[in-house]
Structure formats: C-alpha cells, structure tokens
CSV table of C-alpha atoms in Angstrom, one decimal:
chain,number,residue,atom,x,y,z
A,1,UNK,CA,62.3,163.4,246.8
A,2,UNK,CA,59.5,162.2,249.2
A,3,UNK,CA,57.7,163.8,251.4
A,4,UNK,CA,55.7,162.8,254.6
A,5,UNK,CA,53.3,165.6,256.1
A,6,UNK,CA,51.6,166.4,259.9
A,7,UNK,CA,48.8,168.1,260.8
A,8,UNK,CA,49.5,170.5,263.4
A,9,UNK,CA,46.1,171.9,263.5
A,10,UNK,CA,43.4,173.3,261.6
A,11,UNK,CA,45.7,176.2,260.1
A,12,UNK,CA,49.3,174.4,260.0
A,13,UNK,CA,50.5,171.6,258.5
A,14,UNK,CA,54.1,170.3,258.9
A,15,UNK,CA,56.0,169.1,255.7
A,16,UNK,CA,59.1,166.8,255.9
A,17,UNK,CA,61.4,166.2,252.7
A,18,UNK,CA,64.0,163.5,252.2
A,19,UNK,CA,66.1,164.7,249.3
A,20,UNK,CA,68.3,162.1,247.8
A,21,UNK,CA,72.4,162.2,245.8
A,22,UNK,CA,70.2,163.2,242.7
A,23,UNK,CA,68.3,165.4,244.2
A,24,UNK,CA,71.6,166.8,245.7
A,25,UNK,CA,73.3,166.9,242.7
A,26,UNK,CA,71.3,169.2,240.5
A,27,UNK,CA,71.1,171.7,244.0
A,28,UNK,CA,74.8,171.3,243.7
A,29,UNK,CA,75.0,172.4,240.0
A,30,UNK,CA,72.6,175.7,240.3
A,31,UNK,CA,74.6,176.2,243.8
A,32,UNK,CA,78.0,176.6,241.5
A,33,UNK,CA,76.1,178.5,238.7
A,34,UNK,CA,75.0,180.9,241.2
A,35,UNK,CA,78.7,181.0,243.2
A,36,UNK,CA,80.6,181.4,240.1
A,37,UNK,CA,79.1,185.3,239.5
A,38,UNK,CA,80.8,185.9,242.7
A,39,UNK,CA,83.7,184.5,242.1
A,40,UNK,CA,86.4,186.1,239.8
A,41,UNK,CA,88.6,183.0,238.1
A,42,UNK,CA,91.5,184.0,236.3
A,43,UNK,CA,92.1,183.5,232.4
A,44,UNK,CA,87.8,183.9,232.6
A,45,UNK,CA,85.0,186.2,232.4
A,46,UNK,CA,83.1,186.7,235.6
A,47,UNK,CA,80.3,183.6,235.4
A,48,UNK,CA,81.8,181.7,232.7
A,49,UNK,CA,84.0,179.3,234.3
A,50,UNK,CA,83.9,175.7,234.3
A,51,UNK,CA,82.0,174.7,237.1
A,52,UNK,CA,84.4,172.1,237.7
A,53,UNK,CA,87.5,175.0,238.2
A,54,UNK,CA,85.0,177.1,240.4
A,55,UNK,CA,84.5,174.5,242.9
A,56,UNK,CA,88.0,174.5,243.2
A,57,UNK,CA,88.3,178.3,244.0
A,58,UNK,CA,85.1,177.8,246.5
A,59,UNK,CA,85.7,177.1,250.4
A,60,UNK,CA,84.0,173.1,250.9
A,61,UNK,CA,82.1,174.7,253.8
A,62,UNK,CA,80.6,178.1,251.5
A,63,UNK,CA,79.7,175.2,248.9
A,64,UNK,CA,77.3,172.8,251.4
A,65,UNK,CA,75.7,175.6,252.9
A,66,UNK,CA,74.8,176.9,249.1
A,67,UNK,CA,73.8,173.3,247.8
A,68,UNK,CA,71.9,172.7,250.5
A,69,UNK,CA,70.4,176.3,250.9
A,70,UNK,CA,69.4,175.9,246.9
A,71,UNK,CA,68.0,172.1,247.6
A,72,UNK,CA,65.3,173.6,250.5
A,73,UNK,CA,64.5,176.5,248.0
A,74,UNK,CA,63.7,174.4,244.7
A,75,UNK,CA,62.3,171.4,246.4
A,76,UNK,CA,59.9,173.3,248.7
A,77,UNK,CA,57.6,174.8,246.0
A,78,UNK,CA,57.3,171.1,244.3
A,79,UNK,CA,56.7,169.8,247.4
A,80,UNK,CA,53.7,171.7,248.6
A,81,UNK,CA,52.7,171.6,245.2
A,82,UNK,CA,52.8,167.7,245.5
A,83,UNK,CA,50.7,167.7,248.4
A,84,UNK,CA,47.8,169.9,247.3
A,85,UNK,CA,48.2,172.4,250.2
A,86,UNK,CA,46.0,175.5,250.1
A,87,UNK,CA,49.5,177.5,251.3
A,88,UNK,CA,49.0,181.2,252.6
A,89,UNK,CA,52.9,181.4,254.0
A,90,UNK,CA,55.4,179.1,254.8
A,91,UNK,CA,56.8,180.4,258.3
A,92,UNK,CA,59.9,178.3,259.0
A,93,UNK,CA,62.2,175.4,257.7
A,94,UNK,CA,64.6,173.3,259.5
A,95,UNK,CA,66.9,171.2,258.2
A,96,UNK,CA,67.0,168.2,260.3
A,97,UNK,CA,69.7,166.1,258.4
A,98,UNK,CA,72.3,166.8,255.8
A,99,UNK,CA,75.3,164.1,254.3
A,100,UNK,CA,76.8,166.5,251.1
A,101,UNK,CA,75.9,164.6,247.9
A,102,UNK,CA,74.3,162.0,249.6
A,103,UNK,CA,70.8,162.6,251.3
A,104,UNK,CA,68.9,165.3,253.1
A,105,UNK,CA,65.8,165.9,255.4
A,106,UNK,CA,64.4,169.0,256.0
A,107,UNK,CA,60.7,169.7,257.7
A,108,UNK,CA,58.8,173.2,256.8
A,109,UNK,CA,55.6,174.6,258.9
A,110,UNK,CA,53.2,176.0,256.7
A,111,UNK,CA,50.0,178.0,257.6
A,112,UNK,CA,46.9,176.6,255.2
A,113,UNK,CA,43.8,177.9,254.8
A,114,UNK,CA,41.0,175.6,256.8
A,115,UNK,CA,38.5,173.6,255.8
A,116,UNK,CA,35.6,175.4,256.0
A,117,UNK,CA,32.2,173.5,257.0
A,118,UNK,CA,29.6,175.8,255.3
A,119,UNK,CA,26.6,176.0,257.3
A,120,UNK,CA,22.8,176.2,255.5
A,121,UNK,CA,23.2,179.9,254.2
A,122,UNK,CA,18.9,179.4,253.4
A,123,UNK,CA,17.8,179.0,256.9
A,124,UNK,CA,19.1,182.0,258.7
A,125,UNK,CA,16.9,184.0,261.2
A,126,UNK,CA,18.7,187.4,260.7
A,127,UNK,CA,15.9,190.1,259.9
A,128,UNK,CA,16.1,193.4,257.8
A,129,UNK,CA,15.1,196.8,259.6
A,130,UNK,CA,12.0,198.5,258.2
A,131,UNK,CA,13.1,201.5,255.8
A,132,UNK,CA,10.1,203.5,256.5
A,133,UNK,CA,11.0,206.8,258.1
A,134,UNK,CA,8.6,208.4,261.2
A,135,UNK,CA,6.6,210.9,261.4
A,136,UNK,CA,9.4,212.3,263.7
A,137,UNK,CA,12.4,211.5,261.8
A,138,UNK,CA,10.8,213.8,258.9
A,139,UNK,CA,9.5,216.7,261.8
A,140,UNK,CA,13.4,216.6,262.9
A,141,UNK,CA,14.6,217.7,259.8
A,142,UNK,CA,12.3,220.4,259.0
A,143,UNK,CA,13.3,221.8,262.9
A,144,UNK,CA,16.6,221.3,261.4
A,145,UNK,CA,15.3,223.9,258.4
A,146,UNK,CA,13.8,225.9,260.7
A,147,UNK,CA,17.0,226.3,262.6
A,148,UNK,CA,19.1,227.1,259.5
A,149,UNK,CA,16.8,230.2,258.6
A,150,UNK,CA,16.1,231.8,262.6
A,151,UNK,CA,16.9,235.1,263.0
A,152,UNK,CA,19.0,235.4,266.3
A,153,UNK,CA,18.5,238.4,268.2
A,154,UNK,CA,20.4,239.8,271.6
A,155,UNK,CA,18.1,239.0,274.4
A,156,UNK,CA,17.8,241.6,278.0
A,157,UNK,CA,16.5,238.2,279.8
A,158,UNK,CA,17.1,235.1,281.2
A,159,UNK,CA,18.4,232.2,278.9
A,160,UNK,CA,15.3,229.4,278.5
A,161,UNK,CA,15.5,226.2,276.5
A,162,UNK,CA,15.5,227.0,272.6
A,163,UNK,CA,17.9,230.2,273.3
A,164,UNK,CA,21.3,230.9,272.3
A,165,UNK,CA,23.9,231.3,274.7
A,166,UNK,CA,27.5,232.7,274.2
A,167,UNK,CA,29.9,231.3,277.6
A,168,UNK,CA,32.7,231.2,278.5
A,169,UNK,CA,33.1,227.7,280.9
A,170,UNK,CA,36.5,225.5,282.5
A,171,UNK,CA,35.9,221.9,283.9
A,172,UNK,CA,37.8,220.6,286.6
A,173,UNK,CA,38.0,217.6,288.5
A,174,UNK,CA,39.7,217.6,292.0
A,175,UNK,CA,40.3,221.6,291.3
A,176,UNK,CA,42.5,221.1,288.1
A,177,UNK,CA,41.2,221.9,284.8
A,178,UNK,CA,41.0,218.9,282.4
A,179,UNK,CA,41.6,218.7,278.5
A,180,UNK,CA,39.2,219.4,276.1
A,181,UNK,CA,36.9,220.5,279.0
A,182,UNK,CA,37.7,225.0,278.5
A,183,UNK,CA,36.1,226.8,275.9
A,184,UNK,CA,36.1,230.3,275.4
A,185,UNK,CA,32.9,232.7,273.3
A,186,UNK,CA,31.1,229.4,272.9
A,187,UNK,CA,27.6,229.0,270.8
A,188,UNK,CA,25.6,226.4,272.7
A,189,UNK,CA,22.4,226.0,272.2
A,190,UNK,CA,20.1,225.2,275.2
A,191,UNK,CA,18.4,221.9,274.5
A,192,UNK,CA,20.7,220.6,271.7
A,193,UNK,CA,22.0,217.6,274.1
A,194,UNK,CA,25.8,219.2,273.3
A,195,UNK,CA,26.9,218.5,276.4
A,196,UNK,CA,26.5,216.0,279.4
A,197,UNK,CA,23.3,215.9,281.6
A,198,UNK,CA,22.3,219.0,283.5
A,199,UNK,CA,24.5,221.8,281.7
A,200,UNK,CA,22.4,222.7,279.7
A,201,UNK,CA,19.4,222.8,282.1
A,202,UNK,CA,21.9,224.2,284.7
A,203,UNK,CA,22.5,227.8,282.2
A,204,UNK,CA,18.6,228.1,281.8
A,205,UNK,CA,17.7,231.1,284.2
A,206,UNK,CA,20.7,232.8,283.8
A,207,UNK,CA,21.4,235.9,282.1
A,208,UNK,CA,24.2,237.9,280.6
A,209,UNK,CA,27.3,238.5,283.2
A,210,UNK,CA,25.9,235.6,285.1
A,211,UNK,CA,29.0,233.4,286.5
A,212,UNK,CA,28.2,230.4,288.2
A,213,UNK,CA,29.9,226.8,289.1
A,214,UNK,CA,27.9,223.7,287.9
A,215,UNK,CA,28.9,220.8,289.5
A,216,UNK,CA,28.3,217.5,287.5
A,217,UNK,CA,28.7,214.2,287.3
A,218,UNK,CA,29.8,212.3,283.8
A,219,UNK,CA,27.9,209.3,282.6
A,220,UNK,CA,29.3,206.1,284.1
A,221,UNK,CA,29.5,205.1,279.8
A,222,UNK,CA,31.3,208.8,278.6
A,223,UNK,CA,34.0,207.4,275.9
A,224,UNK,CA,36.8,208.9,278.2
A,225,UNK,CA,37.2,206.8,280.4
A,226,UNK,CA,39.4,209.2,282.7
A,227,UNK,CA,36.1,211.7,283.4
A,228,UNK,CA,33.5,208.6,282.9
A,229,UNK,CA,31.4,208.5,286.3
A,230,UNK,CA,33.6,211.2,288.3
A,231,UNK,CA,32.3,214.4,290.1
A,232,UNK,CA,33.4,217.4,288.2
A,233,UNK,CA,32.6,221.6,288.9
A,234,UNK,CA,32.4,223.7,285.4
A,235,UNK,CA,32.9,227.3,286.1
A,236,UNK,CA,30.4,228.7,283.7
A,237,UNK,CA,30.4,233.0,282.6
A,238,UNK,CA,27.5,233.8,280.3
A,239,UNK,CA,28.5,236.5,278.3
A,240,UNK,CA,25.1,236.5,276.3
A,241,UNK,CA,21.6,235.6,275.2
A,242,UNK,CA,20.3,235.2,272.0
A,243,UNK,CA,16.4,234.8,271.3
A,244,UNK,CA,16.2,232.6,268.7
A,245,UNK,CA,13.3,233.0,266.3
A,246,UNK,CA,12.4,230.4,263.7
A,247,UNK,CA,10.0,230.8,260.7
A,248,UNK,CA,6.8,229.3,260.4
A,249,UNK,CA,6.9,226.2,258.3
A,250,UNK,CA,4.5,226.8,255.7
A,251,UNK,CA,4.5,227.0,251.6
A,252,UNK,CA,6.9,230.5,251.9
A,253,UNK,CA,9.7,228.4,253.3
A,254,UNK,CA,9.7,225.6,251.1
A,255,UNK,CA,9.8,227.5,248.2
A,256,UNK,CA,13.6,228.8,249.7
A,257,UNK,CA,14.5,225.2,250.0
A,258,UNK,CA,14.4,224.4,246.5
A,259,UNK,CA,11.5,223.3,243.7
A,260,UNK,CA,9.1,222.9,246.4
A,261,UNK,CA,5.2,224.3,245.9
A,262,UNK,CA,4.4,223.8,249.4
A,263,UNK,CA,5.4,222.1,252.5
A,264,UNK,CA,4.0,218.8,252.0
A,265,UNK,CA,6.4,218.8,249.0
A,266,UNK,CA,8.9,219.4,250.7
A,267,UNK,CA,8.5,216.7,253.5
A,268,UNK,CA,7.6,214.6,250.9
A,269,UNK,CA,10.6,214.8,249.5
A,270,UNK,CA,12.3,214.4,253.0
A,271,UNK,CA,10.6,211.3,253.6
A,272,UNK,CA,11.9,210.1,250.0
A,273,UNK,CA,15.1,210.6,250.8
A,274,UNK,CA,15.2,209.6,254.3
A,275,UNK,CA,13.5,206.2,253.3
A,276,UNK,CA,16.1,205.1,250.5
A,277,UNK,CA,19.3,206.5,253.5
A,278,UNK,CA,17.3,203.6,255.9
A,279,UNK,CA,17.1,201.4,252.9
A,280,UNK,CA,20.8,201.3,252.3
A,281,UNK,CA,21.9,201.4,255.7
A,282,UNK,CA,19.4,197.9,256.1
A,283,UNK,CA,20.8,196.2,253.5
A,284,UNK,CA,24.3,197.1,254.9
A,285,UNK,CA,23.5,196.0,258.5
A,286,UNK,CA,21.9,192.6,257.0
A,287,UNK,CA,24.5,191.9,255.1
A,288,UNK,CA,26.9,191.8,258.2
A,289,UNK,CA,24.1,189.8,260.2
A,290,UNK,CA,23.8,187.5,257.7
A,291,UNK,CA,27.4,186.8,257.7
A,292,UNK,CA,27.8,187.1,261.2
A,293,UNK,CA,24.9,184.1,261.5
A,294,UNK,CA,26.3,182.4,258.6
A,295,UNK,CA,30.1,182.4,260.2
A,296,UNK,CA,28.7,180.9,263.8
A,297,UNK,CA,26.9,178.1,262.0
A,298,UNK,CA,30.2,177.0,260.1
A,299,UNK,CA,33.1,175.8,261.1
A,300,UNK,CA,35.9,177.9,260.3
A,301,UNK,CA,39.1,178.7,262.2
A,302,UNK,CA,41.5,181.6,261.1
A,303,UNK,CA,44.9,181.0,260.5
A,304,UNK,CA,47.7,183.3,262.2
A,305,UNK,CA,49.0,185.1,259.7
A,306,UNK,CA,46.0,186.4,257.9
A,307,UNK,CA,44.1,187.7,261.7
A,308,UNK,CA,47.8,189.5,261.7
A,309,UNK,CA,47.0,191.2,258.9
A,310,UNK,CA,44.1,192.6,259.8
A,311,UNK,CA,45.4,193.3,263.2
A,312,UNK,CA,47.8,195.9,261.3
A,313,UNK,CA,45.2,197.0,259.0
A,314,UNK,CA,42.7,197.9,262.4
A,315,UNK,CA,45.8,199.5,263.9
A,316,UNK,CA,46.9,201.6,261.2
A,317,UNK,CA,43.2,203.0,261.0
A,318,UNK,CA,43.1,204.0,264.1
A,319,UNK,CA,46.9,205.4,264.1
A,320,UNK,CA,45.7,207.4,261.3
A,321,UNK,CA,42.6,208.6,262.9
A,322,UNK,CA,44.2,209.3,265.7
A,323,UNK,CA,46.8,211.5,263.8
A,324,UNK,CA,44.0,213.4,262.1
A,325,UNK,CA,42.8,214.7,265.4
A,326,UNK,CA,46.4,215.4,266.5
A,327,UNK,CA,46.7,212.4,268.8
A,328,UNK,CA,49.1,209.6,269.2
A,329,UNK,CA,48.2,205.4,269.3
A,330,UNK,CA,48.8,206.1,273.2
A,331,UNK,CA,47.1,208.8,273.7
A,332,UNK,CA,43.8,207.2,272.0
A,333,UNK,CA,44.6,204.3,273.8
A,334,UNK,CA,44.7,206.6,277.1
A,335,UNK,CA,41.5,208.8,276.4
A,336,UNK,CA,39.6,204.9,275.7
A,337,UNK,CA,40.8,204.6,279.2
A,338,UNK,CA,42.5,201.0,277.9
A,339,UNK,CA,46.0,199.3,277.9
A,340,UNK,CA,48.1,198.1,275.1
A,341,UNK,CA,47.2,194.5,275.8
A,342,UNK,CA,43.0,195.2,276.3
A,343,UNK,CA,43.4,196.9,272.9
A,344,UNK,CA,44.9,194.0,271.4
A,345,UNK,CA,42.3,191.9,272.9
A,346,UNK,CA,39.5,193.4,271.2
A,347,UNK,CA,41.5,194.3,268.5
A,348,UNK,CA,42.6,190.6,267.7
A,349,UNK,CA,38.1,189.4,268.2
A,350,UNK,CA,37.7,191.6,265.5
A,351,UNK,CA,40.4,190.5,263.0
A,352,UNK,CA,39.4,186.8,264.0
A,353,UNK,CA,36.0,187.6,262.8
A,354,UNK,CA,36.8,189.5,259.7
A,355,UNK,CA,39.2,186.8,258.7
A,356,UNK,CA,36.4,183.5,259.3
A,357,UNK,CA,34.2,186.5,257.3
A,358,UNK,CA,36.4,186.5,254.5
A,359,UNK,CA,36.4,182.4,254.2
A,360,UNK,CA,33.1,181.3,254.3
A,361,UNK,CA,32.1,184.4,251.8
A,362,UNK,CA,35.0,182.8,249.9
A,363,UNK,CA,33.5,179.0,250.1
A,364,UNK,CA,29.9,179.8,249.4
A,365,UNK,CA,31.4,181.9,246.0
A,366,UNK,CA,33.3,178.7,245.0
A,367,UNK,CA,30.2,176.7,245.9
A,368,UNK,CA,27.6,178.3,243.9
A,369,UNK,CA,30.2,179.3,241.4
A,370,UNK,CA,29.8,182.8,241.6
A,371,UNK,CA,32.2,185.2,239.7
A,372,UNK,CA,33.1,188.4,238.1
A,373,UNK,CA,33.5,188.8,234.5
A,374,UNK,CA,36.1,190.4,233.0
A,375,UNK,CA,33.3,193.1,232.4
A,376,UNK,CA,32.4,193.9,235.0
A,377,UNK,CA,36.2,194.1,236.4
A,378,UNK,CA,36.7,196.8,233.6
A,379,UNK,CA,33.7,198.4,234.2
A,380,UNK,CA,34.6,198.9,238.1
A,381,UNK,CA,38.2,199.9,236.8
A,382,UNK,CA,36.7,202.8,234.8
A,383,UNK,CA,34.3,204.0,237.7
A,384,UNK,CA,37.3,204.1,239.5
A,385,UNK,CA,39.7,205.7,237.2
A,386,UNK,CA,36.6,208.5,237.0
A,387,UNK,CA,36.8,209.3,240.7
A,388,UNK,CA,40.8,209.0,240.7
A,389,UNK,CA,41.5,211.0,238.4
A,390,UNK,CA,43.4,213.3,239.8
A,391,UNK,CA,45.7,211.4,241.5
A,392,UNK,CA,48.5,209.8,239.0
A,393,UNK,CA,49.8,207.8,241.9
A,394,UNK,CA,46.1,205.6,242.1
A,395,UNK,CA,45.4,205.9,237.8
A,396,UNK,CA,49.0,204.1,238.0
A,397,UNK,CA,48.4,201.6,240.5
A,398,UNK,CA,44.7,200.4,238.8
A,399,UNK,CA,47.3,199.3,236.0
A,400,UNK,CA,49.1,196.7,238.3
A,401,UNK,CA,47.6,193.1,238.1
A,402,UNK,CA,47.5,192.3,241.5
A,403,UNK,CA,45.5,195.7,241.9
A,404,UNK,CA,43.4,194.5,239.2
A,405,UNK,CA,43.0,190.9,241.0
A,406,UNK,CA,41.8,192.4,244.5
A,407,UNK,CA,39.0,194.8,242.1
A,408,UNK,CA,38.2,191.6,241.0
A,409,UNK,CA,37.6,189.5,244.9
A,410,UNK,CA,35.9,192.4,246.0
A,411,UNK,CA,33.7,192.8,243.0
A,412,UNK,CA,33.0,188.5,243.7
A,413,UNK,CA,32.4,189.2,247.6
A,414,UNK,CA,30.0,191.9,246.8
A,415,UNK,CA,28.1,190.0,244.7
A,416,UNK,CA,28.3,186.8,246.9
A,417,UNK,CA,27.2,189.0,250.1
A,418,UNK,CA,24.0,190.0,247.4
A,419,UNK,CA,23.4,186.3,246.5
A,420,UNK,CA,23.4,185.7,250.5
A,421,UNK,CA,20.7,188.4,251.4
A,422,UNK,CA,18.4,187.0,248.2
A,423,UNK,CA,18.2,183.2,249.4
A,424,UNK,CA,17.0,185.2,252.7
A,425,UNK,CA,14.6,187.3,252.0
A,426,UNK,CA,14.6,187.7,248.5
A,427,UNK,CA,11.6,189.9,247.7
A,428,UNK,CA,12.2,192.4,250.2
A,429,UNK,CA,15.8,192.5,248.8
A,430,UNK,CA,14.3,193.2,245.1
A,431,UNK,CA,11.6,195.6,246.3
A,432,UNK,CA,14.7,197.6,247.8
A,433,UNK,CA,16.7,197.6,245.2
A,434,UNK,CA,14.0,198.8,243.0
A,435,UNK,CA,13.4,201.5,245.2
A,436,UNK,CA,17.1,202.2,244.9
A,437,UNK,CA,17.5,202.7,241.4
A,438,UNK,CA,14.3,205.0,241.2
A,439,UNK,CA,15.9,207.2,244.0
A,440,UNK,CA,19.3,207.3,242.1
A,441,UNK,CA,17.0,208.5,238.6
C-alpha cells in the first residue's frame, strides 16, 4: 500500500491509496468470508464452505465490487493512521482505478482538525467588571420588599404613577388587532416600564370606566420586528384603581423578612448577596472575553463538520424554546422579523466561533498539560448522579464511557478557562473566589 496525500485547506486533507495483488488478495479472502454467510452451498452449513466452492456459486461482478468494497474499508483506517492525521470524519471516497487482483487507487477527503497558532494567552487586555453592588441596586430591592407587603386598596380617583390599574386594552395597527397585543382584567402597574413608552404615562389621569385610545409608536429596536417602529392605537378601558400603600422600611419589616434585627441587616445582607451574584456573573463574562481575545490573536480555522454540529445544536435550542412557548422554528423566525437564510447567517458566526473556542481552549490544555483526574471525574459523576436522581434514563447514561469521556473534556475546559483568567489577573481571580466560598458557607 502507499499513499500520497493533498492539502486541500486548513480543514481537509486528500488521501490517495494504491493498493497492490497482495493487498487485493487478503480484501478478496475477507470479501468470500463475508459472502459465504449469504450464500447457502449445498452438502454445507451456512458459512462453512470452502472459499474456493463459494467463489464458484458467487456472480464475478458481486465478487469485485465486495473485494474492492472490503480493500477501501481495511486500508483506509491504516492509512490515515500512517499519515498521522488528526481525523474528525472522513466525508467521501472515490475509487479512481480498479484491475481485480491486480492493483487499485482510491483517494478519500478527510476533514482534520487545524493547526492552531496559539496566541500569548498572558498579554490579554480583557478586564473584569467590578462586583461591588450600588447604593441603588440594594434600594431597588428593598422597593422590591416594599412592594411584596403593600396593602392595595380600591381608589374613588384618578390613576397616578405608583397606582394599580385593572384594564382591559386591544392594539391595532392599520385598524386590525395584532397578536399578543389584547389583554383582558389586566394588573399593570403605573411606572413598572411593563409596556412600551407612553402607556403607562398615557393611563395616569384616568379613572375607573374611563375608555380611551392611545396612539403609540413601538421602538425602532422592539424584538418583533413586524410592530418595531410602526404607528399603532391601543383602545384602553380602565375598569379600576388601586392605591397602593407600601410600609415603611424600618426594623418592623426586616424582622418579617427573615433573622434580621434591623434594616441595615437586612440590606446588609442584600448587598452580600448581590455582590457574590456580580462576582459570578464577572468571572463568567471574563471568561468568554478572554477567550473571545485569545481566539482573535490565534490562528484557528473551523472545520465543516464540527460548525455543523453546532449549527444543529443552536437550532434545536431554539426549536425547543420556541415549542415551550407554543411556537414553531418559523414562527420565531417570523416574530425576529428574519428569513431562513439571515438565521442561518448569524446562526453559522456563532457556531464558527464556538468551534475556534473549543480548539484553542483545547491547545492551551495540551500545552500546559492540564488535565482531570480520574477523581475529580468521579467526584463530578457523583454530584451529578445526586441531582439526577430521579431520572433512571440520565443515572443510566452517566454509566456509558463516552458519557463519562465528555464529564471528563468539560471538567479539563473548565479548568483550562480558570487557568486562562489566573495568568490574567490572577489576584483579583483568588480574591473572588475567596469571596465565593465564604458566600456558599
């Protein structure tokens, strides 16, 4: 056998194999091992005939096509394996000459994964958001407190911002009503932002029997595309006010809201829990710039097949999310106001760069040799087992080995992604982390 091999590009190689009479001769042998369970010989049991009597019972035409079939399929694997080829999927073979029992040539196109160019992973400029939460952020959830424990009471006035309204409202465009824009006995509260610009300010003023159109325009940027930037009129029937009145936020309420002395305890503890949600949230977001940065200053290209892959997994997502709010892939496709093909567009950008993600994480692991011990692979199997318990269908599948195998890459990605945000900004990393752990005791 030899073997000769072409670089199509940075993903696909192209492999051509001369086979020779020996070569052909053992493909002929297995060819007639595998024939002769087909064919029935008589005076002998199914398989066990001569192979010399079951070439005899086999068409000359059935038996090339099977020798030569069996030559690609038991060469091929030696072949790449000759060659050193980092093989994701071989995606066709051609046999481009073929004299029975005396020589062959066949060429196969394999995608390979790239070289990857690793880019200085020490010298990137991506920064990590402070953690600290505002004095606002920590005022916004005690209103949120407040709001949980008003007393609502029916108000003989006109609505004003901070009331309760009960309406009834349709939106139409060009005089016809337009999904999801009818609602019937509906809470709003005036000043919530709930709905676009100038509803809410349009109810204040009015009071209970009040019916009124409000015409509005949607933001040029509303996610539906169909209503983003056109003129619309919502006929709008308040049925009734609610006064809504809040408690003072003082040592009484945050005694209701759990083992809290007084108030500053309890925003205390706000600002404690709000300040390790920013800290994981950071670390999340500077992982992916890191990686982002990192991909752009190495050269990586992603091979076909893989960027398919993720192309189905992104599509399957948003099938299924899609289903869980009872919609089809076109009917998301025609409330995002986009086409098949400008889905797939931006669809296929982000599979590229989860796939060029995905290699140079990869590389840099290799590189600096980090791994995951078996361990820590058991250790992530029996925190998994814990929250799957339930399910015999997922305790079954953590058995598999190839389940086992992906625990295993993403337990070395994670820990690779970690090593990446150290060589950054190593301190800031540990002081988070710290802060992490005490928030989890």
């Amino acid at each position: 056998m030899k073997i000769t091999t072409k670089k199509l590009s940075d993903t696909k190689v192209e492999l051509k194999v001369a086979l020779d009479a020996t070569d052909l001769k053992k493909a002929k042998s297995e060819a007639l091992k595998q024939l002769a369970e087909q064919v029935k010989v008589q005076g002998f049991r199914k398989g066990k005939a001569p192979a010399s009597v079951v070439e005899k019972q086999i068409a000359p035409n059935e038996l090339s096509g099977k020798t030569i079939d069996v030559a690609v399929h038991s060469t091929l694997p030696d072949a790449l394996a000759e060659k050193q080829l980092p093989v994701i999927a071989v995606e066709k073979v051609n046999v481009t000459k073929y004299v029975p029992e005396e020589a062959a040539e066949y060429t196969a196109v394999a995608e390979i994964l790239p070289d990857v160019k690793l880019g200085d992973f020490k010298k990137l400029k991506a920064k990590m958001a402070k953690t600290e939460p505002s004095t606002k952020d920590v005022e916004e959830i005690v209103d949120n407190i407040l709001n949980a424990y008003a007393e609502k009471k029916v108000a003989k006035k006109a609505a004003a911002l901070g009331d309760e309204v009960i309406i009834d409202f349709v939106g139409k465009k060009d005089g016809e009503a337009f999904p999801g824009g009818s609602a019937k006995d509906y809470h709003l509260s005036l000043g919530s932002g709930q709905f676009i610009p100038g509803f809410e300010d349009g109810i204040v003023g009015h009071s209970a029997g009040d019916k009124f159109d409000l015409e509005l325009t949607f933001p040029k940027d509303y996610p539906e595309k169909s209503l983003a930037g056109q003129k619309t009129v919502f006929e709008v029937l308040v049925k009734q006010v609610n006064e809504v009145i809040k408690p003072k936020a003082d040592d009484e309420l945050a005694k209701k809201c759990g083992n809290f002395k007084t108030m500053a305890d309890l925003k205390a503890d706000i600002k404690k829990n709000l300040e390790a949600q920013n800290r994981h949230q950071a670390i999340e977001r500077y992982r992916d710039d890191l990686v982002k940065e990192l991909v752009e200053k190495s050269k990586v290209s992603a091979p076909e097949i893989l960027v398919q892959d993720q192309l189905r997994f992104i599509k399957e997502d948003v099938v299924r999310n899609a289903a869980s709010q009872g919609m089809s892939f076109e009917d998301y496709l025609k409330r995002a106001g986009q086409t098949p093909d400008e889905w797939e567009k931006t669809a296929r950008a982000l599979a590229e760069d989860r796939v060029k993600a995905s290699l140079v994480l990869q590389i840099l692991a290799r590189e600096q040799k980090i791994e995951a011990t078996d361990e820590e692979v058991e250790l992530k199997i029996a925190e998994l087992k814990d929250v799957y318990q339930k399910s015999k269908e997922a305790l079954a599948n953590l058995k598999k080995p190839e389940v086992q195998k992906d625990i295993r890459n993403r337990l070395v990605i994670d820990k690779t992604l970690d090593f990446l945000v150290e060589a950054n900004n190593g301190a800031e990393v540990a002081k988070n982390k710290a802060g992490t752990k005490k928030t989890k005791k």
